[in-house]
Coordinates of C-alpha atoms in Angstrom, one line a residue:
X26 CA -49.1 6.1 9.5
X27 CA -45.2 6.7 8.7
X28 CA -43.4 6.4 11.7
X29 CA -40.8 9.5 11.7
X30 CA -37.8 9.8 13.5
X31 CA -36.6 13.3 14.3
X32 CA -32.7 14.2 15.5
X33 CA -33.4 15.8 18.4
X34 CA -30.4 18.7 17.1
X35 CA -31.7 19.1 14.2
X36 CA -34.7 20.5 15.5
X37 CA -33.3 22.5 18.5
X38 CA -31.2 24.0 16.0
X39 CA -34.0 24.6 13.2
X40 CA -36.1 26.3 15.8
X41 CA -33.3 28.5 17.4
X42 CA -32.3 31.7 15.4
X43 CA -30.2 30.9 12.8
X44 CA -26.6 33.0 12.6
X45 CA -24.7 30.7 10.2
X46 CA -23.5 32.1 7.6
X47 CA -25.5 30.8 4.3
X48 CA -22.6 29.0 3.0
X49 CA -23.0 25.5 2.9
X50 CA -20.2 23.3 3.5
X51 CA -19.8 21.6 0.3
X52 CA -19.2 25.2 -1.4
X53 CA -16.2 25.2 0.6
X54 CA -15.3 22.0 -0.7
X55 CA -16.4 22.1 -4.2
X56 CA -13.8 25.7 -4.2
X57 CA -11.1 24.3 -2.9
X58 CA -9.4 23.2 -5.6
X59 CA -10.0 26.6 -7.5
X60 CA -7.8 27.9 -4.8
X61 CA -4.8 24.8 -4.9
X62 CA -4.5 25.5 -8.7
X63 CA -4.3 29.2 -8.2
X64 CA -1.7 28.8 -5.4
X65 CA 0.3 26.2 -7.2
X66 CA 0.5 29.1 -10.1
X67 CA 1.2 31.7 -7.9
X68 CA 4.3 29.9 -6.2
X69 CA 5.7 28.8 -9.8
X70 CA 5.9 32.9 -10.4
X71 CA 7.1 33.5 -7.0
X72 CA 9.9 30.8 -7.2
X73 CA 10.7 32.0 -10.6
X74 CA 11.3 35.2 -9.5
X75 CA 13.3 34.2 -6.3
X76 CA 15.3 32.2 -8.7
X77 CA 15.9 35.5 -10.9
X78 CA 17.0 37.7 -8.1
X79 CA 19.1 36.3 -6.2
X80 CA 21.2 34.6 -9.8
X81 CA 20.8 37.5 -11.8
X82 CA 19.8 40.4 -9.5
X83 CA 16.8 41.4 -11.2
X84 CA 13.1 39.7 -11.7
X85 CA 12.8 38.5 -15.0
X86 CA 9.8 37.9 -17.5
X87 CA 6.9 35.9 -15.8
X88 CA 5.2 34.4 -18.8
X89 CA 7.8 31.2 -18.9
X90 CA 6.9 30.7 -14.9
X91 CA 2.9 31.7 -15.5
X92 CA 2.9 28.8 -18.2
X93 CA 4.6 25.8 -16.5
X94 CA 2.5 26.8 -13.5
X95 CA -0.9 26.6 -15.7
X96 CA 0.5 23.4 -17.4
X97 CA 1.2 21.6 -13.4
X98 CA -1.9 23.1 -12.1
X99 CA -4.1 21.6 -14.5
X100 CA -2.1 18.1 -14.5
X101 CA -1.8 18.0 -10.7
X102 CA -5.8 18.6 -10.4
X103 CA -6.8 16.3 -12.5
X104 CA -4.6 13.5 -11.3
X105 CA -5.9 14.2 -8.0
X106 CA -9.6 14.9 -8.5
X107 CA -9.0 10.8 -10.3
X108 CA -7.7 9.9 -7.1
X109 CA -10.1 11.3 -5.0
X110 CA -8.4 13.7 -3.4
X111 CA -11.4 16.4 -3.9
X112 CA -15.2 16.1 -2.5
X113 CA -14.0 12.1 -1.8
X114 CA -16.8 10.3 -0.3
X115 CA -14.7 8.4 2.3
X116 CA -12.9 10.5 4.7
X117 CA -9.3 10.7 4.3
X118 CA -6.5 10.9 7.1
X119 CA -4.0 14.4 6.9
X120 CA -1.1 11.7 6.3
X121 CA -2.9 9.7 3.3
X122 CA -3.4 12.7 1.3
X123 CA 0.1 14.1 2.0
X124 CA 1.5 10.5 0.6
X125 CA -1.0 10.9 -2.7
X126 CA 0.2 14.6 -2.6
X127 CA 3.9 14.0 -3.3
X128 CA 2.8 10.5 -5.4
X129 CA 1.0 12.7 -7.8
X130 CA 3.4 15.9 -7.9
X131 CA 6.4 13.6 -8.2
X132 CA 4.9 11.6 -10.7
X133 CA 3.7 15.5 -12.5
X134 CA 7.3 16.9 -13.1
X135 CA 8.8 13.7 -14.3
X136 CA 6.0 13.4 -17.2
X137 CA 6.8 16.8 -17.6
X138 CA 10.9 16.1 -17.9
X139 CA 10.4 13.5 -20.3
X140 CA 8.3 15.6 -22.3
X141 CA 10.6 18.6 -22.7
X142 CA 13.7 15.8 -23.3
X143 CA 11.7 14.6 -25.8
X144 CA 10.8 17.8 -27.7
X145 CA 14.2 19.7 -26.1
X146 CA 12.5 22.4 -24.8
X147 CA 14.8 21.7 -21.6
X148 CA 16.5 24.9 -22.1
X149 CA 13.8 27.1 -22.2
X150 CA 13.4 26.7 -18.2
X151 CA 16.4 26.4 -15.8
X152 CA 16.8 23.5 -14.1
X153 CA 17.1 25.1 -10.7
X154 CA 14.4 27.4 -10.7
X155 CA 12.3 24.4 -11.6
X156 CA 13.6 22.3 -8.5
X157 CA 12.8 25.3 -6.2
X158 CA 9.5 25.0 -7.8
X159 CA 9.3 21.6 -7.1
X160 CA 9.9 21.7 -4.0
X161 CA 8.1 24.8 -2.9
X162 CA 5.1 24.0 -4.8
X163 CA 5.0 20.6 -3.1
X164 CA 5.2 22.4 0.4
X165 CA 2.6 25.2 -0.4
X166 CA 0.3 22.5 -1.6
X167 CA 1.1 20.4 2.1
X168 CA 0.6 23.7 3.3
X169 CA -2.8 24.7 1.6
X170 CA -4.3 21.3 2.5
X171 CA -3.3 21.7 6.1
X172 CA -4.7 25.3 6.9
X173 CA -7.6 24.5 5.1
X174 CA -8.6 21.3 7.0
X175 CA -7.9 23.3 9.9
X176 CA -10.1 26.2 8.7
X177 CA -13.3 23.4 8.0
X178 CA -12.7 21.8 11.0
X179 CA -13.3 24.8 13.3
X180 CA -16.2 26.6 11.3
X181 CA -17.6 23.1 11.3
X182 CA -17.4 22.7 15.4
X183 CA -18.2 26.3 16.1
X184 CA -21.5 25.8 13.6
X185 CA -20.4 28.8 11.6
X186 CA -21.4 26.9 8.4
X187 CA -24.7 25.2 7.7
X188 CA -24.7 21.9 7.5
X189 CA -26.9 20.6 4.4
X190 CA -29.6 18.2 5.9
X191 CA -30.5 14.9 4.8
X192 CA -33.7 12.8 4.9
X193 CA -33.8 9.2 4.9
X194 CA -37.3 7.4 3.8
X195 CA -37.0 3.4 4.5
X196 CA -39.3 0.3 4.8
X197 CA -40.0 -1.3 8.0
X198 CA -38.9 -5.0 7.1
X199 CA -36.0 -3.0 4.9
X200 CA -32.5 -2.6 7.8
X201 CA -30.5 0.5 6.3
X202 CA -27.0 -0.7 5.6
X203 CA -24.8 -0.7 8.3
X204 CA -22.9 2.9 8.7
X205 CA -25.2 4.4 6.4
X206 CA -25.7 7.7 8.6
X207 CA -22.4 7.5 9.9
X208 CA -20.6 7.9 6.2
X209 CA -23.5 11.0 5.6
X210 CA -22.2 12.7 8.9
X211 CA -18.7 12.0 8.2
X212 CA -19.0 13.9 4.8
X213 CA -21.0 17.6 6.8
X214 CA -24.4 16.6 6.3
X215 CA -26.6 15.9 9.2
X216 CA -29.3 13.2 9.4
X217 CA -32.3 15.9 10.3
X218 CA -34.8 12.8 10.0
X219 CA -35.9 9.0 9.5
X220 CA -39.0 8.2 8.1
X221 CA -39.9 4.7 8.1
X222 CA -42.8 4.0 5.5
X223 CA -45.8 1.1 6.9
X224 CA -45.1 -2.7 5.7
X225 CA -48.0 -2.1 3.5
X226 CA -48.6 0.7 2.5
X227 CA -52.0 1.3 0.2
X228 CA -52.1 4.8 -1.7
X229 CA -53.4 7.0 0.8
X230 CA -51.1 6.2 3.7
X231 CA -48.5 6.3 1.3
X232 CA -50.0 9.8 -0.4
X233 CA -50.1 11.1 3.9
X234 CA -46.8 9.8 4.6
X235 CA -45.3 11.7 0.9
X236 CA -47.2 14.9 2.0
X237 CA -45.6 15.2 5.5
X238 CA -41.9 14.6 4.2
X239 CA -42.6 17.7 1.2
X240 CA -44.1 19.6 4.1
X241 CA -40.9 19.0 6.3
X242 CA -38.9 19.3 3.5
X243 CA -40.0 23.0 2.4
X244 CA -40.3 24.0 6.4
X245 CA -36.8 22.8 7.3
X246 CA -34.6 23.3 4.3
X247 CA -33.7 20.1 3.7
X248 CA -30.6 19.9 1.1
X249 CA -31.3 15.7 0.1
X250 CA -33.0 13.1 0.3
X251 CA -32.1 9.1 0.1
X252 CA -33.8 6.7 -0.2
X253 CA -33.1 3.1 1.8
X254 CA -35.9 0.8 -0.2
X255 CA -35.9 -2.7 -1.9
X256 CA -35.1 -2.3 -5.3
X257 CA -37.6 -5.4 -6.4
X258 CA -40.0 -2.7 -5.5
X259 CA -40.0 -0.8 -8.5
X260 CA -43.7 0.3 -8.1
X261 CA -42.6 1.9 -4.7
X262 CA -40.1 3.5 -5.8
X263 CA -41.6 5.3 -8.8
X264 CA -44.8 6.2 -7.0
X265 CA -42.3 8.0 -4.3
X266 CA -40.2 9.4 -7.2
X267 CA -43.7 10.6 -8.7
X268 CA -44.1 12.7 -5.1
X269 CA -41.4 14.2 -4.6
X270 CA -40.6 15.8 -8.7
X271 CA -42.5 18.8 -7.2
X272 CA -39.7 19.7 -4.4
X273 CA -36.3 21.1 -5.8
X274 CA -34.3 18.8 -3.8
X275 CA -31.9 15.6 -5.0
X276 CA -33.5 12.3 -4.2
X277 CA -30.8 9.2 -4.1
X278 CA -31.2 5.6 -3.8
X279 CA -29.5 3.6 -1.6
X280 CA -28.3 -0.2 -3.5
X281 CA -30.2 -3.0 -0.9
X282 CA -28.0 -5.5 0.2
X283 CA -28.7 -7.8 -3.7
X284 CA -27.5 -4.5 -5.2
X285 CA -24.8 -3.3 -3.4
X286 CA -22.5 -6.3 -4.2
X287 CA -23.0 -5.6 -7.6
X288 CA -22.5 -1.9 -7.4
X289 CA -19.1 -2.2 -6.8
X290 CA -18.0 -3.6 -10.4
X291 CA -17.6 -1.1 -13.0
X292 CA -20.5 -0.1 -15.0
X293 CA -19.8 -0.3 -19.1
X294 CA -21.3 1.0 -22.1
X295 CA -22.8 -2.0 -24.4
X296 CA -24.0 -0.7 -27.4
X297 CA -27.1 1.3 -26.6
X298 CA -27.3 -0.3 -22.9
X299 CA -24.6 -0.3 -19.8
X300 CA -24.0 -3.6 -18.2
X301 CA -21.9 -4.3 -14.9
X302 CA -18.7 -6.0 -15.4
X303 CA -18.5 -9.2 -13.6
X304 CA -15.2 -9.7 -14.3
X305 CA -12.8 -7.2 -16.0
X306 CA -11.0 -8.2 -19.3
X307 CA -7.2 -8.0 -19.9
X308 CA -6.3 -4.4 -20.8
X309 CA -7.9 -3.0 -23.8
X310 CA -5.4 -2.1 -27.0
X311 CA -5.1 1.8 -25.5
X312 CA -4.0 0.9 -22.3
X313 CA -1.8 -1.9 -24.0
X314 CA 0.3 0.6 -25.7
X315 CA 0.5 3.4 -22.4
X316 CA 1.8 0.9 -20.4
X317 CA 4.4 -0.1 -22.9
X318 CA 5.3 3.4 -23.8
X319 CA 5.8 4.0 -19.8
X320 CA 8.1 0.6 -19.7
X321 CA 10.1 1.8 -22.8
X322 CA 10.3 5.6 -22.0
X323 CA 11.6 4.3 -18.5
X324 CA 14.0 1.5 -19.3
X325 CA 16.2 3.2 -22.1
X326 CA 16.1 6.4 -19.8
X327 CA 17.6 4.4 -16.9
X328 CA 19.8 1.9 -18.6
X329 CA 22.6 4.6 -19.7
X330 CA 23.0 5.0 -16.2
X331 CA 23.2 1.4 -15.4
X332 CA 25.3 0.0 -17.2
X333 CA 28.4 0.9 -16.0
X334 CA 27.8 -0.2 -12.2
X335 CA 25.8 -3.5 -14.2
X336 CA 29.2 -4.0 -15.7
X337 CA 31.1 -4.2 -12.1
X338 CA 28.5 -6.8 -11.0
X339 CA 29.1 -9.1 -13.9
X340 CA 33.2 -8.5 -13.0
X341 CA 32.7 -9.3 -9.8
X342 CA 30.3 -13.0 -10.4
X343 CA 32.8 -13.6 -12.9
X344 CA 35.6 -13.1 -10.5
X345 CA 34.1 -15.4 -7.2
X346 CA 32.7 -18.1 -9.3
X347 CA 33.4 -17.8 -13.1
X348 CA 31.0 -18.0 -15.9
X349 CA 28.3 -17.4 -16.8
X350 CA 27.6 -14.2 -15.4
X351 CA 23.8 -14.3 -16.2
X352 CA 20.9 -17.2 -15.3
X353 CA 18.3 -18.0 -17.8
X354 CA 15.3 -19.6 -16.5
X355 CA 12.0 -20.2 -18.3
X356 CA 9.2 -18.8 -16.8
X357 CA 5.3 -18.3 -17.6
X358 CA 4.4 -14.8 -19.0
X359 CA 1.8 -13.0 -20.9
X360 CA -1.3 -15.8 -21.5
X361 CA 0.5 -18.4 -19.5
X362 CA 3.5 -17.8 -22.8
X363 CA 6.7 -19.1 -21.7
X364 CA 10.0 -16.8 -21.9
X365 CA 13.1 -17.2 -20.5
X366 CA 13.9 -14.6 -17.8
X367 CA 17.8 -13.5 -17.7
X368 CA 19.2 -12.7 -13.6
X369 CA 22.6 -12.2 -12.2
X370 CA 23.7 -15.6 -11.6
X371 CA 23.6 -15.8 -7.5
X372 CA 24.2 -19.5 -7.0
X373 CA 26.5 -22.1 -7.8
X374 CA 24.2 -23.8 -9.8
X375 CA 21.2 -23.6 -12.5
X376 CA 18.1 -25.3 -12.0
X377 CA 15.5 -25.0 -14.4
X378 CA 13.7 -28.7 -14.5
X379 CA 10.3 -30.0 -12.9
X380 CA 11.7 -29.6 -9.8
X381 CA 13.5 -26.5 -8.2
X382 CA 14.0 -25.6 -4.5
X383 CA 13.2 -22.4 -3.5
X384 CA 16.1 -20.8 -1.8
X385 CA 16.2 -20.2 2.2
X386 CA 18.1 -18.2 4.8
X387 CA 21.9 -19.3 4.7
X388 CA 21.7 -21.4 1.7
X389 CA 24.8 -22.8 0.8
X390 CA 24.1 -22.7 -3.6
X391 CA 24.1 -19.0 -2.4
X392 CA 27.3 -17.4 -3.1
X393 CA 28.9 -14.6 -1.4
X394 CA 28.3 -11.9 -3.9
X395 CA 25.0 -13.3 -4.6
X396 CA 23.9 -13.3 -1.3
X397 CA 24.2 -9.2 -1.2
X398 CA 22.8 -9.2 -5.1
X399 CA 19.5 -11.2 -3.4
X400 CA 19.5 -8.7 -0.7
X401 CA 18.7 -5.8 -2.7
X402 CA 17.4 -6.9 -5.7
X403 CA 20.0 -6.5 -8.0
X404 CA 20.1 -9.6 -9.4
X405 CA 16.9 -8.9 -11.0
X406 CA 18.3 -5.7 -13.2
X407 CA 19.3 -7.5 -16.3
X408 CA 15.2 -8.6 -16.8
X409 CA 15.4 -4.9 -18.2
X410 CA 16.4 -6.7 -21.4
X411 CA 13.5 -9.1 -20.8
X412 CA 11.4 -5.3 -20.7
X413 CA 12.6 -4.1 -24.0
X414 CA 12.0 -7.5 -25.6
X415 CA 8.3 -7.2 -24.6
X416 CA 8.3 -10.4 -22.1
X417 CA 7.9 -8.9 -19.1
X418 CA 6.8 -5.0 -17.8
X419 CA 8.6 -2.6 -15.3
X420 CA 5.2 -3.4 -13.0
X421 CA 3.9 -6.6 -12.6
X422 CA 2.7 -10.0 -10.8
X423 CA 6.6 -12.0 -10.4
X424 CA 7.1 -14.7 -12.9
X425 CA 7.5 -17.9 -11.3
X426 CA 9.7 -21.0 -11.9
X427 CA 7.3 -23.2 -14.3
X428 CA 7.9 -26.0 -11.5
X429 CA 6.6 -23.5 -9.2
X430 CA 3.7 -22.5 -11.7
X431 CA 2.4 -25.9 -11.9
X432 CA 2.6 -26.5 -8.0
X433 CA 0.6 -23.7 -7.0
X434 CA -1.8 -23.6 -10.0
X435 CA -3.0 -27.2 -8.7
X436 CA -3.6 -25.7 -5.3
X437 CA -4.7 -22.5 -5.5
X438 CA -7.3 -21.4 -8.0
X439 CA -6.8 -17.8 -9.0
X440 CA -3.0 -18.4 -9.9
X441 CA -3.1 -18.7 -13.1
X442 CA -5.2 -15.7 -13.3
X443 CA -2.2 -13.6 -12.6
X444 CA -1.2 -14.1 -16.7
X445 CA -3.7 -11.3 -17.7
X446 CA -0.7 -9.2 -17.7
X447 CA 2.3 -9.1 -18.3
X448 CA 4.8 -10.3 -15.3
X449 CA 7.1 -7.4 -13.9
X450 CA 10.2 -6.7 -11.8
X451 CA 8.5 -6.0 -9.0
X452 CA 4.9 -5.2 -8.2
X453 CA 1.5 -4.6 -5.8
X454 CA 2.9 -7.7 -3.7
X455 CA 6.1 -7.0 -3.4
X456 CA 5.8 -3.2 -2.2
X457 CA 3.1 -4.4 0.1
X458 CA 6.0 -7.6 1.6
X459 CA 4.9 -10.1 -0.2
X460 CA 9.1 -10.5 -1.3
X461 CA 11.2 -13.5 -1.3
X462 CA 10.6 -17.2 -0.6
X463 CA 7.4 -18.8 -0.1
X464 CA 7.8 -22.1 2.3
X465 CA 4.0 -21.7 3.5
X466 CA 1.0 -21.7 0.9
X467 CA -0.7 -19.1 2.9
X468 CA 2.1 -16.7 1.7
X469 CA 1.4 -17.3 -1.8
X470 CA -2.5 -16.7 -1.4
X471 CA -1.8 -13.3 0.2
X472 CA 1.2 -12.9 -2.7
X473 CA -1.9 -14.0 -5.4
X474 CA -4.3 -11.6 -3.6
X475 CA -2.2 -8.6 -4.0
X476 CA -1.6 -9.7 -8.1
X477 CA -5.5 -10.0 -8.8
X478 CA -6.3 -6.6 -7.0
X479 CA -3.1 -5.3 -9.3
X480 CA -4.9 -7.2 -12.4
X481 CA -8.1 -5.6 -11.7
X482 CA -7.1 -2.4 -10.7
X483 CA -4.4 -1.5 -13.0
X484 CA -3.7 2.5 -13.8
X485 CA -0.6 4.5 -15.1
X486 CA -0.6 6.4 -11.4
X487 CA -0.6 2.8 -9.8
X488 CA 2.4 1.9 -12.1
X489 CA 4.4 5.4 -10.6
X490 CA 3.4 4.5 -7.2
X491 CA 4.7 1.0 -7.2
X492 CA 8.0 2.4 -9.2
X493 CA 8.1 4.6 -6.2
X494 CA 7.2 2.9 -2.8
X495 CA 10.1 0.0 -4.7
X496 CA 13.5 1.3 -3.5
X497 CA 12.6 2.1 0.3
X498 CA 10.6 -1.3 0.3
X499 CA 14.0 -3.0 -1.3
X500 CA 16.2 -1.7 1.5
X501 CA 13.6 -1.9 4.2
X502 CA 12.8 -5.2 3.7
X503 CA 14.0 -8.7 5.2
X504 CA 12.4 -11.0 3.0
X505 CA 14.9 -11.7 0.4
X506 CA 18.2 -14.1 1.1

């Protein structure tokens, strides 16, 4: 006999009279971003006409405003429907979707400036009205998010909505991973039922056991059921997803704990097959040329601007200690290629042989100037040559001294794995404090760590993120001397 499990609140709610409102919660959810595109549109009309009345003192033409609010609509909710920001199956915190929020609207209007500088359509929209749209839109979208967290939170507690109920059918000598039900109530759904299926079943306990869940399933509205079985039991499983093709309900199944670790590698087309990727290849020719466009778009952008304060630097090394203004070092790039990496000359000396000390707090090869230069990163600006030269990438593992290279390879063995792309002016590891010296090997694990999880989990909107979090994590932090 199957051994069932009943919620005891499902069923004092399934037998008391029912005044929800037959909305399920996922509608809600599945709406919502129907109603952020639509308000994102209607605050780039209402900021273009704001923008019109109070400069010219009449509302202009709304078809310019109505376009670049379509255009940002559809670009914000894409990027964040990739980033999980709708119907995500993890709970997010208020504060981690307002820090995605303004990642992804940021990163929006500067695609879209580069754009219009590139085809010099600039013109067509004034740069004013689009910063009050920026910064409006940004605020209605904080806005939107907030009241309508709110709103679901309370119809949720004061069981205004109905929750979509979940079944779960299991094995006796199968254990359902660990915060299985926990995740399915987190998400709306309630756990209505368990039923655990015999250690043996023959085909007519198993036939009783299939007719009591479609009974309970018709009677009690279930919305889903999952499945928690051993997937070397295929005959099981296909006999119970022969049962249940005659109720209209979604049946899932759950990966066992051989599965699961699996599950979480990517899933690839090969040929007429898909295959799980054990290990992800360097990236493919399409993302090759994004991420160069991004570091070339970025870097001639920005170096106008730089070059004149650049130029002061290089007066001022040249002034306190003479020439040369710049340090060449090789260094291990691409495929383990070596390249020699150009820096603001901070020390009174160049080391670039089989052996070169790291520098520490209050070194004395540290010059004046070049201690502040270390501080903030500055040295590192002239590698943007090393950028347009194709050596190295905006984002990026750090290149190494070779000496260093060949310490730590020896030691620790996912180092060299870091050369799957190129290396960059600053990166995962050192946004997340992984900057500066390395006296202990423990800090260059963690600093390896954080390059492999960049290596394997490489995007364009993880590129703008790091570019972002860079300056307040330059002057924040305390690492570098």
């Amino acid at each position: 006999m199957a051994l069932l499990h009943e919620d005891p609140r499902a069923g004092a709610t399934s037998n008391a009279p029912r005044w929800n409102v037959p909305l399920k919660g996922n509608v809600l959810l599945q709406s919502f971003p129907l109603l952020e595109a639509m308000s994102v549109v209607l605050l780039s009309i209402v900021s273009g006409k704001v923008y019109d009345l109070v400069s010219f003192g009449h509302f202009g033409e709304y078809g310019r405003n109505f376009g670049l609010g379509v255009v940002v609509a559809a670009l914000f909710s894409t990027s964040a429907y990739a980033r999980g920001l709708y119907l995500s199956s993890e709970p997010r915190s208020l504060a981690s979707q307002i820090k995605e929020v303004v990642l992804i609207w940021t990163a929006v209007f500067l695609c879209l400036s580069v754009v219009a500088l590139t085809l010099k359509v600039g013109d067509m929209f004034s740069r004013q009205a689009v910063m009050l749209f920026f910064v409006t839109g940004l605020g209605g979208i904080i806005f939107v998010r907030l009241g309508a967290g709110r709103l679901f939170a309370s119809l949720t507690r004061s069981d205004m909505l109905a929750k979509p109920q979940v079944v779960i059918v299991t094995q006796s000598d199968v254990r359902v991973p660990s915060g299985v039900v926990q995740a399915i109530e987190a998400s709306g759904c309630d756990v209505c039922q368990t039923i655990t299926l015999p250690a043996a079943s023959s085909e007519g306990s198993l036939l009783e056991c299939m007719d009591k869940l479609i009974e309970h399933v018709r009677r009690r509205s279930v919305d889903e059921i999952v499945l928690a079985v051993s997937w070397a039991d295929i005959s099981l499983i296909e006999k119970i997803t022969a049962h249940l093709c005659v109720v209209p309900v979604p049946v899932r199944l759950l990966p066992d704990h051989v599965v699961s670790a699996l599950l979480t590698r990517p899933v690839v087309n090969l040929g007429g097959t898909r295959a799980i990727e054990l290990q992800r290849a360097p990236l493919t020719t399409p993302q090759l040329l994004t991420k160069r466009l991004f570091d070339l778009v970025l870097t001639t952008a920005a170096l106008p601007f730089l070059l004149p304060p650049l130029a002061v630097v290089a007066g001022l090394i040249a002034l306190e200690s003479g020439r040369p203004v710049l340090f060449c070092q090789r260094r291990a790039g691409f495929n383990g290629r070596t390249f020699k990496i150009y820096k603001f000359r901070t020390m009174t000396i160049l080391e670039d042989g089989p052996v070169v000390p790291q520098a520490c707090r209050g070194d004395p090869r540290v010059t004046r100037v070049g201690r502040i230069l270390r501080r903030f990163s500055i040295d590192e600006i002239p590698q943007l040559w090393n950028v347009l030269k194709g050596d190295m990438s905006l984002i990026g593992p750090r290149p190494h001294a070779l000496a260093h290279d060949s310490e730590y390879s020896q030691i620790i063995s996912l180092y060299p794995a870091r050369h799957k792309v190129k290396p960059g002016i600053t990166g995962w590891a050192q946004i997340n404090g992984c900057r500066g010296a390395t006296p202990h090997v423990y800090m260059m694990i963690k600093r390896v760590e954080h390059d492999m999880w960049y290596v394997n989990n490489w995007s364009v909107w993880l590129d703008v993120k790091i570019l972002l979090l860079t300056i307040p994590r330059i002057w924040t932090g305390r690492n570098a001397f």
